[in-house]
Amino acid sequence: MRTITVVGASLAGLYAARELRSQGYDGRLVIIGDEPHQPYDRPPLSKDFLTGKADEDQLALSDAEETDELAAEWLLGVRARALDARGRTVLLEDGRTVASDGVVIATGASARRLPGPSLAGVHTLRTLDDARALRADLAAWPQRVVVIGGGFIGAETASSCVALGHDVTVVEAAPLPLLPQLGADMAAVCAGLHARGGAELVTGTGVAALHGDATVRAVELADGRMLPADVVVVGIGATPNTGWLAGSTLALDDGVLCDDGCVTAIPHVVAVGDVARVGAARAEHWTSATEQPRVAVRNLLAGHTAETVRPLPYFWSDQYGSRIQFAGRRRADDSVRLIEGSPEEGSFLAAYEREGHTTAVLAVDRPRPFTRMRRGLLAAVPVAA
């Protein structure tokens, strides 16, 4: 291959570029990113960056030395508009085209937004520019902050806002935050972190409307309650960035459909990270974005699926001074067993079990035993081809 193009200059795209060079590809490497920034780490945006503990230079995922070693052509601040998948040509919004022998799709996902007119003071938190804008609005103190969505981004942002001294309310439409991921018992335990941390948690009701003229002033809930708000953070999930692939002949369904090796139906086109639906699942986690590229690049260079991924879902979240870690695949009928510690202590390790086997593990501030159990779960995953 003479030219390989990576579309997406975030975590998964950078890791794909690294893998291409480490696996021996020495041809032309083009990296396209819609943001003007070099690759940066997103998890700190809702935590240390928002609270001012980390500066922008501390978010960088690579340095000048690595950039030189990659010897890539960086096309930043420009969106990909379309893909001629069979011709493997990427069309850019500014009219340029990049013809390639291989394409890595790593365009990630975009934050979902609430319908209705745009109001000042309403934020999502997905990009560096999002975080800059939110941090600027939080500079005035104290603010009444309403966080819509009790998932990881919402909870971490709420935690940061409390740490900054703001009055914070978290609104979650489900009966409990993280209910699908953790199940009712453990979700209730983790929901308690909000109260202990100093935020109010409102569950079981959605948002009917945002009120204000040019600037948000209140959040109306579906049950009729009105929450005064100076700042609103919308954390209701993300949508894979596949719009630019419409008409490309690639199969799209909640992401780019791939086989278990991240290979699409079009030869020499692979997908990784938040945009990729590998096998039957799409995972918006840091570990997927860092682990999938090695397998995807091997298969891209081989021209066929020579290896498959060994996925073991894993995520972590830092909230109110506690670290939540989860690994495995929980089903609704799994039982939960406390192994050490207790929720009352604020630190524990729990195993999800099915027919005598551990299927998943959850820890709050028990990193070492959690890591041991996670390794055991990973060892049980079938070895890749």
CSV table of C-alpha atoms in Angstrom, one decimal:
chain,number,residue,atom,x,y,z
A,1,MET,CA,0.0,0.0,0.0
A,2,ARG,CA,1.3,3.4,-0.9
A,3,THR,CA,-1.2,5.6,0.9
A,4,ILE,CA,-3.4,4.9,4.0
A,5,THR,CA,-5.8,7.5,5.3
A,6,VAL,CA,-7.0,7.6,8.9
A,7,VAL,CA,-10.2,9.6,9.1
A,8,GLY,CA,-10.4,10.8,12.7
A,9,ALA,CA,-7.6,12.4,14.7
A,10,SER,CA,-8.7,11.5,18.2
A,11,LEU,CA,-7.6,8.6,20.5
A,12,ALA,CA,-8.6,5.7,18.1
A,13,GLY,CA,-7.2,7.5,15.1
A,14,LEU,CA,-3.9,8.2,16.8
A,15,TYR,CA,-3.5,4.6,18.0
A,16,ALA,CA,-4.3,3.4,14.5
A,17,ALA,CA,-1.5,5.6,13.1
A,18,ARG,CA,0.9,4.3,15.8
A,19,GLU,CA,0.0,0.7,14.9
A,20,LEU,CA,0.5,1.3,11.2
A,21,ARG,CA,4.1,2.5,11.8
A,22,SER,CA,4.9,-0.2,14.5
A,23,GLN,CA,3.6,-2.9,12.2
A,24,GLY,CA,5.9,-1.9,9.5
A,25,TYR,CA,3.9,0.4,7.2
A,26,ASP,CA,6.3,3.0,5.8
A,27,GLY,CA,4.2,4.5,3.0
A,28,ARG,CA,2.3,7.8,2.9
A,29,LEU,CA,0.1,8.3,6.0
A,30,VAL,CA,-2.7,10.9,6.0
A,31,ILE,CA,-4.6,11.8,9.2
A,32,ILE,CA,-7.8,13.8,8.9
A,33,GLY,CA,-9.5,15.5,11.8
A,34,ASP,CA,-12.5,17.8,12.0
A,35,GLU,CA,-11.1,19.6,15.1
A,36,PRO,CA,-8.2,22.0,14.7
A,37,HIS,CA,-6.4,20.4,17.6
A,38,GLN,CA,-3.7,17.6,17.7
A,39,PRO,CA,-5.0,14.5,19.4
A,40,TYR,CA,-5.9,15.0,23.1
A,41,ASP,CA,-7.2,13.0,26.0
A,42,ARG,CA,-11.0,13.3,26.5
A,43,PRO,CA,-11.6,11.7,30.0
A,44,PRO,CA,-9.9,14.7,31.9
A,45,LEU,CA,-12.2,17.2,30.2
A,46,SER,CA,-15.0,16.5,32.7
A,47,LYS,CA,-12.6,16.2,35.6
A,48,ASP,CA,-9.2,17.9,36.0
A,49,PHE,CA,-9.5,20.2,33.1
A,50,LEU,CA,-12.9,21.4,34.1
A,51,THR,CA,-11.7,22.1,37.7
A,52,GLY,CA,-8.5,23.8,36.5
A,53,LYS,CA,-6.2,21.1,37.8
A,54,ALA,CA,-5.0,20.4,34.3
A,55,ASP,CA,-4.0,22.7,31.5
A,56,GLU,CA,-4.5,22.1,27.8
A,57,ASP,CA,-0.9,21.0,27.2
A,58,GLN,CA,-1.4,18.2,29.8
A,59,LEU,CA,-4.2,16.8,27.6
A,60,ALA,CA,-1.9,16.1,24.7
A,61,LEU,CA,-1.7,12.4,23.7
A,62,SER,CA,1.6,12.8,21.8
A,63,ASP,CA,4.6,15.1,21.7
A,64,ALA,CA,6.7,16.6,18.9
A,65,GLU,CA,9.1,13.7,18.9
A,66,GLU,CA,6.3,11.2,18.2
A,67,THR,CA,4.7,13.4,15.6
A,68,ASP,CA,8.0,13.5,13.7
A,69,GLU,CA,8.3,9.7,14.0
A,70,LEU,CA,4.8,9.2,12.6
A,71,ALA,CA,5.8,11.2,9.6
A,72,ALA,CA,2.1,11.8,8.8
A,73,GLU,CA,0.3,14.5,6.8
A,74,TRP,CA,-2.1,16.1,9.2
A,75,LEU,CA,-5.2,17.6,7.7
A,76,LEU,CA,-6.8,19.2,10.8
A,77,GLY,CA,-9.9,21.5,11.1
A,78,VAL,CA,-11.6,20.0,8.1
A,79,ARG,CA,-14.4,17.5,7.9
A,80,ALA,CA,-14.7,14.5,5.8
A,81,ARG,CA,-17.7,14.9,3.6
A,82,ALA,CA,-18.0,11.5,1.8
A,83,LEU,CA,-16.2,8.3,1.1
A,84,ASP,CA,-16.0,6.5,-2.2
A,85,ALA,CA,-15.5,3.2,-0.4
A,86,ARG,CA,-14.7,1.1,-3.5
A,87,GLY,CA,-12.3,3.7,-4.8
A,88,ARG,CA,-11.1,4.4,-1.3
A,89,THR,CA,-11.2,8.1,-1.9
A,90,VAL,CA,-12.0,10.5,1.0
A,91,LEU,CA,-13.8,13.8,-0.1
A,92,LEU,CA,-13.3,16.7,2.2
A,93,GLU,CA,-15.6,19.6,2.9
A,94,ASP,CA,-13.1,22.1,1.5
A,95,GLY,CA,-13.2,20.3,-1.9
A,96,ARG,CA,-10.0,18.4,-1.6
A,97,THR,CA,-9.8,14.6,-2.1
A,98,VAL,CA,-7.5,12.0,-0.7
A,99,ALA,CA,-7.1,8.8,-2.7
A,100,SER,CA,-5.9,5.9,-0.7
A,101,ASP,CA,-5.1,2.2,-0.8
A,102,GLY,CA,-6.5,1.7,2.7
A,103,VAL,CA,-8.8,3.6,5.0
A,104,VAL,CA,-9.2,3.6,8.8
A,105,ILE,CA,-12.5,5.1,9.9
A,106,ALA,CA,-12.1,6.6,13.4
A,107,THR,CA,-14.5,9.5,13.4
A,108,GLY,CA,-15.9,8.8,16.9
A,109,ALA,CA,-19.2,10.1,18.1
A,110,SER,CA,-20.9,13.4,18.8
A,111,ALA,CA,-22.9,14.4,21.9
A,112,ARG,CA,-26.6,14.2,21.6
A,113,ARG,CA,-28.4,17.6,22.1
A,114,LEU,CA,-31.8,18.5,23.3
A,115,PRO,CA,-34.3,19.6,20.7
A,116,GLY,CA,-35.4,23.3,20.6
A,117,PRO,CA,-33.7,26.6,20.2
A,118,SER,CA,-30.1,27.2,21.3
A,119,LEU,CA,-29.7,29.1,24.5
A,120,ALA,CA,-26.5,30.5,26.0
A,121,GLY,CA,-25.5,28.6,29.1
A,122,VAL,CA,-26.5,25.2,27.7
A,123,HIS,CA,-23.5,22.9,27.1
A,124,THR,CA,-22.5,19.5,26.0
A,125,LEU,CA,-19.1,18.1,27.0
A,126,ARG,CA,-17.5,16.0,24.3
A,127,THR,CA,-14.7,18.1,22.8
A,128,LEU,CA,-11.9,20.5,24.1
A,129,ASP,CA,-13.9,23.4,22.7
A,130,ASP,CA,-17.0,22.2,24.7
A,131,ALA,CA,-14.9,22.1,27.9
A,132,ARG,CA,-13.4,25.5,27.3
A,133,ALA,CA,-16.9,27.0,26.9
A,134,LEU,CA,-18.2,25.3,30.0
A,135,ARG,CA,-15.2,26.2,32.1
A,136,ALA,CA,-15.7,29.8,31.1
A,137,ASP,CA,-19.3,29.8,32.2
A,138,LEU,CA,-18.5,28.2,35.5
A,139,ALA,CA,-15.9,30.9,36.3
A,140,ALA,CA,-18.6,33.1,37.8
A,141,TRP,CA,-19.4,31.8,41.2
A,142,PRO,CA,-21.7,30.4,42.5
A,143,GLN,CA,-23.9,29.1,39.7
A,144,ARG,CA,-27.0,27.0,39.8
A,145,VAL,CA,-26.1,24.0,37.6
A,146,VAL,CA,-28.5,21.4,36.2
A,147,VAL,CA,-26.9,18.3,34.7
A,148,ILE,CA,-29.3,16.4,32.5
A,149,GLY,CA,-28.3,12.7,32.4
A,150,GLY,CA,-26.7,10.7,35.2
A,151,GLY,CA,-24.3,8.6,33.1
A,152,PHE,CA,-20.6,8.9,33.3
A,153,ILE,CA,-20.2,12.3,31.7
A,154,GLY,CA,-23.1,13.7,33.6
A,155,ALA,CA,-21.9,12.3,37.0
A,156,GLU,CA,-18.3,13.4,36.5
A,157,THR,CA,-19.3,16.9,35.4
A,158,ALA,CA,-21.6,17.2,38.4
A,159,SER,CA,-18.8,16.1,40.7
A,160,SER,CA,-16.5,18.7,39.2
A,161,CYS,CA,-19.1,21.4,39.5
A,162,VAL,CA,-19.7,20.6,43.2
A,163,ALA,CA,-15.9,20.7,43.8
A,164,LEU,CA,-15.9,24.2,42.2
A,165,GLY,CA,-18.6,25.3,44.8
A,166,HIS,CA,-21.7,25.4,42.6
A,167,ASP,CA,-25.2,24.3,43.5
A,168,VAL,CA,-25.7,21.1,41.4
A,169,THR,CA,-28.8,19.1,40.5
A,170,VAL,CA,-28.6,15.9,38.4
A,171,VAL,CA,-31.7,14.9,36.4
A,172,GLU,CA,-31.9,11.3,35.3
A,173,ALA,CA,-34.9,10.0,33.4
A,174,ALA,CA,-34.4,6.4,34.6
A,175,PRO,CA,-35.2,5.2,38.1
A,176,LEU,CA,-31.5,5.1,38.8
A,177,PRO,CA,-28.3,6.3,37.0
A,178,LEU,CA,-26.3,3.5,35.4
A,179,LEU,CA,-29.2,1.1,35.8
A,180,PRO,CA,-28.5,-0.9,32.5
A,181,GLN,CA,-24.8,-1.2,33.2
A,182,LEU,CA,-24.9,-2.1,36.9
A,183,GLY,CA,-28.3,-3.5,37.8
A,184,ALA,CA,-30.7,-2.1,40.4
A,185,ASP,CA,-28.7,-3.0,43.6
A,186,MET,CA,-25.4,-1.6,42.6
A,187,ALA,CA,-26.8,1.3,40.7
A,188,ALA,CA,-28.5,2.4,43.9
A,189,VAL,CA,-25.2,2.2,45.7
A,190,CYS,CA,-23.5,4.4,43.1
A,191,ALA,CA,-26.4,6.8,43.0
A,192,GLY,CA,-25.7,7.4,46.7
A,193,LEU,CA,-22.4,9.1,45.7
A,194,HIS,CA,-24.3,12.1,44.5
A,195,ALA,CA,-25.9,12.8,47.9
A,196,ARG,CA,-22.6,12.1,49.8
A,197,GLY,CA,-20.8,14.4,47.3
A,198,GLY,CA,-23.2,17.3,47.8
A,199,ALA,CA,-25.4,17.1,44.6
A,200,GLU,CA,-29.1,16.7,44.4
A,201,LEU,CA,-30.3,13.7,42.3
A,202,VAL,CA,-33.7,13.7,40.7
A,203,THR,CA,-34.7,10.4,39.1
A,204,GLY,CA,-37.6,9.0,37.2
A,205,THR,CA,-38.5,12.1,35.2
A,206,GLY,CA,-37.3,13.6,31.9
A,207,VAL,CA,-36.9,17.1,30.7
A,208,ALA,CA,-39.9,18.8,29.1
A,209,ALA,CA,-38.3,22.1,28.1
A,210,LEU,CA,-35.5,24.7,28.7
A,211,HIS,CA,-36.7,28.2,29.5
A,212,GLY,CA,-35.0,31.5,28.9
A,213,ASP,CA,-34.8,34.3,26.4
A,214,ALA,CA,-31.3,34.3,24.9
A,215,THR,CA,-29.8,32.6,28.1
A,216,VAL,CA,-31.1,29.6,29.9
A,217,ARG,CA,-33.0,30.4,33.1
A,218,ALA,CA,-34.8,27.2,34.1
A,219,VAL,CA,-35.3,23.5,33.3
A,220,GLU,CA,-38.8,22.3,33.2
A,221,LEU,CA,-39.2,18.6,34.1
A,222,ALA,CA,-41.7,16.2,32.6
A,223,ASP,CA,-43.5,16.0,36.0
A,224,GLY,CA,-44.0,19.8,36.0
A,225,ARG,CA,-41.3,20.9,38.4
A,226,MET,CA,-39.2,23.9,37.5
A,227,LEU,CA,-35.5,23.9,38.3
A,228,PRO,CA,-33.8,27.4,38.2
A,229,ALA,CA,-30.6,27.1,36.2
A,230,ASP,CA,-27.7,29.4,35.3
A,231,VAL,CA,-25.8,26.6,33.5
A,232,VAL,CA,-27.2,23.4,32.0
A,233,VAL,CA,-25.0,20.5,31.0
A,234,VAL,CA,-26.6,17.9,28.6
A,235,GLY,CA,-25.1,14.5,29.1
A,236,ILE,CA,-27.6,12.2,27.3
A,237,GLY,CA,-25.3,10.0,25.3
A,238,ALA,CA,-23.6,10.2,21.9
A,239,THR,CA,-24.3,9.4,18.3
A,240,PRO,CA,-21.7,7.7,16.1
A,241,ASN,CA,-20.4,10.1,13.4
A,242,THR,CA,-21.5,8.2,10.3
A,243,GLY,CA,-23.4,10.9,8.4
A,244,TRP,CA,-20.5,11.5,6.0
A,245,LEU,CA,-20.6,7.8,5.0
A,246,ALA,CA,-24.2,7.9,3.7
A,247,GLY,CA,-24.2,6.5,0.2
A,248,SER,CA,-20.8,4.9,0.6
A,249,THR,CA,-22.1,1.3,0.3
A,250,LEU,CA,-20.7,0.6,3.8
A,251,ALA,CA,-23.3,-1.0,6.1
A,252,LEU,CA,-24.4,1.5,8.8
A,253,ASP,CA,-26.5,0.7,11.8
A,254,ASP,CA,-25.7,2.5,15.1
A,255,GLY,CA,-22.1,2.8,13.8
A,256,VAL,CA,-20.0,1.3,11.0
A,257,LEU,CA,-20.8,-2.5,10.8
A,258,CYS,CA,-17.6,-4.6,11.0
A,259,ASP,CA,-16.8,-8.2,11.6
A,260,ASP,CA,-15.0,-9.3,14.7
A,261,GLY,CA,-11.7,-8.0,13.3
A,262,CYS,CA,-12.9,-4.4,12.7
A,263,VAL,CA,-13.1,-5.1,8.9
A,264,THR,CA,-16.0,-3.7,7.0
A,265,ALA,CA,-17.6,-5.3,3.9
A,266,ILE,CA,-15.4,-3.2,1.7
A,267,PRO,CA,-11.8,-4.5,1.2
A,268,HIS,CA,-9.1,-2.4,2.9
A,269,VAL,CA,-11.5,-0.3,4.9
A,270,VAL,CA,-11.6,-0.9,8.7
A,271,ALA,CA,-13.2,1.0,11.5
A,272,VAL,CA,-12.2,1.5,15.1
A,273,GLY,CA,-13.3,3.3,18.3
A,274,ASP,CA,-16.7,4.8,19.1
A,275,VAL,CA,-17.9,4.8,15.5
A,276,ALA,CA,-17.2,1.1,15.0
A,277,ARG,CA,-19.8,-1.6,15.6
A,278,VAL,CA,-17.5,-4.6,15.9
A,279,GLY,CA,-19.3,-7.9,15.8
A,280,ALA,CA,-22.6,-7.1,17.3
A,281,ALA,CA,-21.6,-4.3,19.7
A,282,ARG,CA,-20.4,-0.7,19.7
A,283,ALA,CA,-18.5,0.3,22.8
A,284,GLU,CA,-17.8,4.0,23.7
A,285,HIS,CA,-15.0,3.3,26.0
A,286,TRP,CA,-11.3,4.3,26.2
A,287,THR,CA,-10.2,0.7,26.1
A,288,SER,CA,-12.0,-0.1,22.9
A,289,ALA,CA,-10.4,2.9,21.2
A,290,THR,CA,-6.9,1.8,22.3
A,291,GLU,CA,-7.2,-2.0,21.8
A,292,GLN,CA,-9.1,-2.3,18.5
A,293,PRO,CA,-6.5,-0.5,16.3
A,294,ARG,CA,-3.8,-3.2,16.7
A,295,VAL,CA,-6.1,-5.8,15.3
A,296,ALA,CA,-7.7,-3.5,12.7
A,297,VAL,CA,-4.4,-2.5,11.3
A,298,ARG,CA,-3.1,-6.0,11.2
A,299,ASN,CA,-6.1,-7.0,9.1
A,300,LEU,CA,-5.9,-3.9,7.0
A,301,LEU,CA,-2.3,-4.7,6.0
A,302,ALA,CA,-3.1,-8.3,5.5
A,303,GLY,CA,-6.0,-7.6,3.3
A,304,HIS,CA,-8.3,-10.0,5.2
A,305,THR,CA,-9.4,-10.8,8.7
A,306,ALA,CA,-6.4,-12.5,10.1
A,307,GLU,CA,-7.2,-11.8,13.7
A,308,THR,CA,-10.2,-10.9,15.8
A,309,VAL,CA,-10.5,-8.8,18.9
A,310,ARG,CA,-10.9,-10.2,22.4
A,311,PRO,CA,-13.4,-7.7,23.8
A,312,LEU,CA,-14.0,-7.5,27.5
A,313,PRO,CA,-16.1,-4.4,28.3
A,314,TYR,CA,-14.3,-2.2,30.8
A,315,PHE,CA,-15.0,1.3,32.1
A,316,TRP,CA,-14.1,3.5,34.9
A,317,SER,CA,-15.5,6.8,36.3
A,318,ASP,CA,-14.2,9.2,38.9
A,319,GLN,CA,-17.0,10.8,40.9
A,320,TYR,CA,-16.9,12.8,44.2
A,321,GLY,CA,-13.5,11.5,45.1
A,322,SER,CA,-14.3,7.8,44.4
A,323,ARG,CA,-13.3,5.7,41.5
A,324,ILE,CA,-15.9,3.3,40.0
A,325,GLN,CA,-14.5,0.4,37.9
A,326,PHE,CA,-16.5,-2.2,36.0
A,327,ALA,CA,-15.5,-5.1,33.7
A,328,GLY,CA,-17.4,-7.9,32.1
A,329,ARG,CA,-20.8,-8.6,30.7
A,330,ARG,CA,-23.7,-8.4,33.2
A,331,ARG,CA,-27.1,-9.9,32.3
A,332,ALA,CA,-30.3,-9.0,34.0
A,333,ASP,CA,-30.6,-12.3,35.8
A,334,ASP,CA,-27.1,-12.3,37.2
A,335,SER,CA,-26.7,-12.4,41.0
A,336,VAL,CA,-24.4,-10.0,42.8
A,337,ARG,CA,-22.1,-11.0,45.6
A,338,LEU,CA,-20.0,-8.7,47.8
A,339,ILE,CA,-16.4,-10.0,48.0
A,340,GLU,CA,-14.8,-7.4,50.2
A,341,GLY,CA,-15.7,-4.1,51.8
A,342,SER,CA,-19.2,-2.8,51.9
A,343,PRO,CA,-21.3,0.1,50.4
A,344,GLU,CA,-21.6,1.5,53.9
A,345,GLU,CA,-17.8,1.8,54.1
A,346,GLY,CA,-17.8,3.6,50.7
A,347,SER,CA,-15.3,1.0,49.3
A,348,PHE,CA,-16.1,-2.5,48.1
A,349,LEU,CA,-15.6,-5.2,45.4
A,350,ALA,CA,-18.6,-7.1,44.0
A,351,ALA,CA,-18.9,-9.9,41.6
A,352,TYR,CA,-21.8,-10.6,39.2
A,353,GLU,CA,-22.3,-14.4,38.9
A,354,ARG,CA,-24.2,-16.7,36.6
A,355,GLU,CA,-24.4,-20.5,37.1
A,356,GLY,CA,-21.4,-20.5,39.3
A,357,HIS,CA,-19.2,-18.4,37.0
A,358,THR,CA,-18.2,-14.8,37.5
A,359,THR,CA,-19.5,-12.7,34.6
A,360,ALA,CA,-18.5,-9.2,35.7
A,361,VAL,CA,-16.9,-7.3,38.5
A,362,LEU,CA,-17.6,-3.9,40.0
A,363,ALA,CA,-15.4,-2.0,42.4
A,364,VAL,CA,-15.5,1.3,44.2
A,365,ASP,CA,-12.0,2.4,45.4
A,366,ARG,CA,-10.7,-1.2,45.3
A,367,PRO,CA,-8.3,-0.9,42.4
A,368,ARG,CA,-5.9,-3.8,43.1
A,369,PRO,CA,-8.3,-6.6,43.7
A,370,PHE,CA,-10.4,-5.3,40.8
A,371,THR,CA,-7.4,-5.5,38.5
A,372,ARG,CA,-6.8,-9.2,39.6
A,373,MET,CA,-10.4,-10.1,38.9
A,374,ARG,CA,-10.4,-8.3,35.6
A,375,ARG,CA,-7.4,-10.2,34.5
A,376,GLY,CA,-9.2,-13.4,35.4
A,377,LEU,CA,-12.2,-12.4,33.3
A,378,LEU,CA,-9.9,-11.5,30.4
A,379,ALA,CA,-8.1,-14.9,30.6
A,380,ALA,CA,-11.5,-16.6,30.1
A,381,VAL,CA,-12.2,-14.7,26.8
A,382,PRO,CA,-11.6,-17.0,23.8
A,383,VAL,CA,-8.1,-16.5,22.3
A,384,ALA,CA,-8.2,-14.5,19.0
A,385,ALA,CA,-7.7,-16.2,15.7
